[in-house]
Coordinates of C-alpha atoms in Angstrom, one line a residue:
M230 CA 47.3 -52.8 -8.7
A231 CA 44.4 -55.2 -8.4
A232 CA 43.3 -53.2 -5.3
G233 CA 43.4 -50.0 -7.2
Q234 CA 46.2 -48.6 -5.1
Y235 CA 48.6 -48.2 -8.0
G236 CA 48.2 -47.6 -11.7
W237 CA 46.6 -44.9 -13.8
A238 CA 43.8 -45.4 -16.3
P239 CA 44.0 -43.8 -19.8
Q240 CA 42.7 -40.2 -19.8
G241 CA 39.0 -40.0 -19.8
R242 CA 38.6 -43.6 -18.5
E243 CA 38.0 -45.1 -15.1
R244 CA 39.4 -48.6 -15.8
L245 CA 42.8 -49.8 -16.9
I246 CA 43.4 -53.1 -18.7
L247 CA 46.3 -54.8 -17.0
G248 CA 49.1 -56.8 -18.6
H249 CA 52.6 -55.5 -18.5
E250 CA 54.3 -58.4 -20.2
S251 CA 53.2 -59.7 -23.5
L252 CA 53.6 -62.5 -26.1
G253 CA 51.6 -63.1 -29.2
R254 CA 51.6 -64.0 -32.8
V255 CA 51.0 -61.5 -35.6
R256 CA 47.6 -61.8 -37.3
Q257 CA 48.1 -58.9 -39.7
A258 CA 50.9 -56.3 -40.1
P259 CA 51.4 -53.2 -42.4
V260 CA 53.3 -53.7 -45.6
G261 CA 57.0 -52.9 -45.1
S262 CA 56.9 -53.3 -41.3
G263 CA 59.1 -56.3 -41.4
F264 CA 56.4 -58.5 -39.7
E265 CA 54.4 -61.3 -41.2
G266 CA 51.4 -63.3 -40.1
G267 CA 52.5 -66.0 -37.6
D268 CA 55.6 -64.1 -36.3
L269 CA 56.2 -64.4 -32.6
V270 CA 56.3 -60.9 -31.1
V271 CA 56.3 -59.0 -27.8
G272 CA 55.2 -55.5 -27.4
V273 CA 57.4 -52.7 -25.9
V274 CA 55.8 -51.5 -22.7
R275 CA 56.9 -47.9 -22.2
R276 CA 56.4 -44.9 -24.4
P277 CA 58.3 -41.6 -24.1
D278 CA 56.8 -38.3 -23.1
L279 CA 55.5 -36.2 -26.1
E280 CA 58.0 -33.6 -25.0
P281 CA 60.8 -36.0 -24.2
C282 CA 63.5 -35.6 -21.6
G283 CA 67.1 -36.2 -22.6
A284 CA 66.9 -39.9 -21.9
C285 CA 63.7 -40.4 -23.8
A286 CA 65.0 -38.4 -26.7
H287 CA 67.8 -40.9 -27.0
G288 CA 65.5 -43.9 -26.8
E289 CA 66.2 -44.7 -23.2
F290 CA 62.6 -44.7 -22.0
D291 CA 63.3 -46.7 -18.9
M292 CA 65.6 -43.9 -17.7
C293 CA 63.0 -41.2 -18.1
R294 CA 63.9 -38.2 -16.0
N295 CA 60.6 -36.3 -15.9
G296 CA 58.2 -39.1 -15.1
R297 CA 55.8 -38.1 -17.9
Y298 CA 56.1 -41.3 -19.8
T299 CA 53.2 -43.7 -20.4
E300 CA 53.3 -47.5 -19.9
R301 CA 51.1 -50.2 -21.0
G302 CA 49.2 -52.0 -18.2
I303 CA 50.4 -49.5 -15.6
K304 CA 50.3 -45.8 -16.6
E305 CA 47.7 -44.3 -18.9
R306 CA 47.9 -47.1 -21.5
D307 CA 45.9 -50.3 -21.6
G308 CA 48.0 -53.4 -21.1
Y309 CA 48.3 -56.6 -23.1
A310 CA 46.0 -58.9 -21.0
S311 CA 43.5 -59.6 -23.7
Q312 CA 42.8 -62.3 -26.4
S313 CA 44.1 -59.9 -29.0
W314 CA 45.9 -56.7 -28.9
S315 CA 47.5 -54.2 -31.3
V316 CA 50.8 -52.4 -31.0
E317 CA 52.6 -49.9 -33.2
W318 CA 55.0 -51.9 -35.5
D319 CA 58.0 -49.9 -34.3
Y320 CA 57.2 -50.9 -30.7
A321 CA 57.0 -54.6 -31.5
V322 CA 59.9 -57.0 -31.2
K323 CA 60.1 -60.1 -33.3
L324 CA 61.4 -63.2 -31.4
D325 CA 62.9 -66.4 -32.6
A326 CA 60.3 -69.2 -32.9
G327 CA 62.3 -71.2 -30.4
L328 CA 61.6 -68.7 -27.6
E329 CA 57.8 -69.5 -27.6
R330 CA 58.0 -70.9 -24.0
V331 CA 60.0 -68.1 -22.5
G332 CA 59.3 -65.1 -24.8
V333 CA 57.0 -63.6 -22.2
L334 CA 60.1 -62.9 -20.1
M335 CA 61.5 -60.5 -22.8
E336 CA 60.4 -57.4 -20.9
P337 CA 62.0 -58.2 -17.6
T338 CA 65.0 -59.5 -19.5
T339 CA 65.5 -56.1 -21.2
V340 CA 65.6 -54.5 -17.7
V341 CA 68.4 -57.0 -16.8
A342 CA 70.2 -56.1 -20.0
K343 CA 70.0 -52.4 -19.3
A344 CA 71.3 -53.1 -15.8
W345 CA 74.1 -55.1 -17.3
E346 CA 75.2 -52.0 -19.3
H347 CA 75.6 -50.0 -16.1
S348 CA 76.7 -52.9 -13.8
P349 CA 79.9 -54.1 -12.2
A350 CA 80.1 -56.6 -15.0
E351 CA 80.8 -53.7 -17.3
Y352 CA 83.6 -52.7 -15.0
L353 CA 85.0 -56.2 -15.1
L354 CA 85.3 -55.9 -18.9
Q355 CA 86.9 -52.5 -18.6
A356 CA 89.3 -53.9 -16.1
L357 CA 90.2 -56.7 -18.5
A358 CA 90.8 -54.2 -21.3
G359 CA 93.0 -52.0 -19.0
C360 CA 95.0 -55.1 -17.9
Y361 CA 95.5 -56.1 -21.6
T362 CA 96.6 -52.6 -22.4
V363 CA 99.2 -52.4 -19.6
T364 CA 100.5 -55.9 -20.3
L365 CA 100.8 -55.3 -24.0
A366 CA 102.7 -52.1 -23.6
A367 CA 105.1 -53.6 -21.0
L368 CA 105.8 -56.7 -23.1
A369 CA 106.3 -54.8 -26.3
S370 CA 108.7 -52.4 -24.6
A371 CA 110.7 -55.3 -23.1
Q372 CA 111.0 -56.9 -26.5
G373 CA 111.9 -53.6 -28.3
T374 CA 108.7 -53.8 -30.4
E375 CA 107.6 -50.3 -31.5
L376 CA 103.8 -49.8 -31.3
E377 CA 102.5 -46.7 -32.9
A378 CA 98.9 -47.2 -31.8
Y379 CA 96.6 -49.9 -30.6
R380 CA 93.0 -50.4 -29.5
L381 CA 90.8 -53.2 -28.1
E382 CA 87.3 -54.4 -28.9
L383 CA 85.6 -56.7 -26.4
E384 CA 82.5 -58.9 -27.1
V385 CA 80.8 -61.2 -24.8
D386 CA 78.2 -64.0 -24.9
I387 CA 75.8 -64.3 -22.0
D388 CA 72.6 -66.4 -21.7
L389 CA 70.2 -64.6 -19.3
R390 CA 68.2 -67.7 -18.8
G391 CA 70.7 -68.8 -16.2
F392 CA 70.5 -65.5 -14.3
L393 CA 66.7 -65.5 -14.4
G394 CA 66.4 -69.1 -13.3
V395 CA 64.6 -70.2 -16.5
D396 CA 67.1 -72.9 -17.2
L397 CA 69.3 -74.0 -14.3
T398 CA 71.6 -75.9 -16.6
V399 CA 72.8 -72.5 -18.0
R400 CA 75.5 -70.8 -16.0
P401 CA 74.5 -67.3 -14.9
G402 CA 77.9 -65.8 -15.9
L403 CA 79.6 -65.0 -19.2
Q404 CA 79.9 -67.9 -21.6
Q405 CA 82.7 -66.3 -23.6
V406 CA 84.7 -63.1 -23.8
R407 CA 86.4 -62.2 -27.1
V408 CA 89.1 -59.6 -27.3
R409 CA 90.1 -58.2 -30.6
L410 CA 93.4 -56.3 -30.7
H411 CA 94.1 -53.7 -33.4
I412 CA 97.8 -53.0 -33.4
D413 CA 99.6 -50.5 -35.6
A414 CA 103.2 -51.6 -35.8
P415 CA 104.4 -51.1 -39.4
N416 CA 108.0 -52.4 -38.7
T417 CA 106.9 -55.6 -37.0
P418 CA 106.1 -58.8 -38.9
R419 CA 102.6 -60.3 -38.4
E420 CA 104.2 -63.5 -36.9
H421 CA 105.9 -61.5 -34.2
L422 CA 102.6 -59.7 -33.3
D423 CA 100.9 -63.1 -33.1
E424 CA 103.5 -64.2 -30.6
L425 CA 103.1 -61.0 -28.7
I426 CA 99.4 -61.5 -28.4
S427 CA 99.9 -65.1 -27.1
L428 CA 102.3 -63.7 -24.6
V429 CA 99.8 -61.1 -23.5
E430 CA 97.2 -63.8 -23.0
S431 CA 99.5 -65.9 -20.8
R432 CA 100.8 -62.9 -18.7
S433 CA 97.7 -60.8 -18.2
P434 CA 96.9 -61.2 -14.4
L435 CA 93.2 -60.4 -14.9
R436 CA 92.8 -62.9 -17.8
N437 CA 94.5 -65.5 -15.7
T438 CA 92.0 -64.8 -12.9
L439 CA 89.0 -65.1 -15.2
V440 CA 90.1 -68.4 -16.8
S441 CA 91.3 -70.0 -13.6
Q442 CA 89.2 -71.6 -10.9
V443 CA 89.6 -69.0 -8.1
D444 CA 88.0 -69.5 -4.8
V445 CA 85.7 -66.6 -3.7
V446 CA 84.7 -67.0 -0.1
T447 CA 81.6 -65.1 1.1
T448 CA 80.8 -64.7 4.7
L449 CA 78.5 -62.6 6.8
A450 CA 80.4 -59.8 8.5

């Protein structure tokens, strides 16, 4: 970009202000915007096409299909590399004050987060949910417990500082996986269902793999 081989200036201009990532403190903000002076913020980089594709229309600007998006510091919008900059309030993200040292990494971190949504890690959680479902059904059938319906909700904690190498004391993997089981079994006491869930935890092969120290050996083929 510095050599002028990549990047597009705003229409009618020959120069583009660089600065893809951003971090700043609010000096003034519109009433009702949710921001106040002194707030730590980063600015969203990409804007959708005025005639958005399907992805942009659903707020997934990074997945733009037609390439007619604009992007601060790269494509037809000035970047954030200045002493002061302005951004539309609905394209600003408020950060916790404790993130002052690493907040500038918010933009690349969001890319990682989007990748997480479509990554093998998501398949891992789906596999765990599937394993729980099969194990629950098998154990309930063996015990004669009638389940009319059931569903699972999974939540995870992950600290991306480990993956990004910002803090090497943070493990790059998941910190915790929480599985919430909703079971409809009107003729079964709650105590029996609690025992069934404990049994599912102890018998699920995939959960056992996740909570155990399993050697994974990697070699060059």
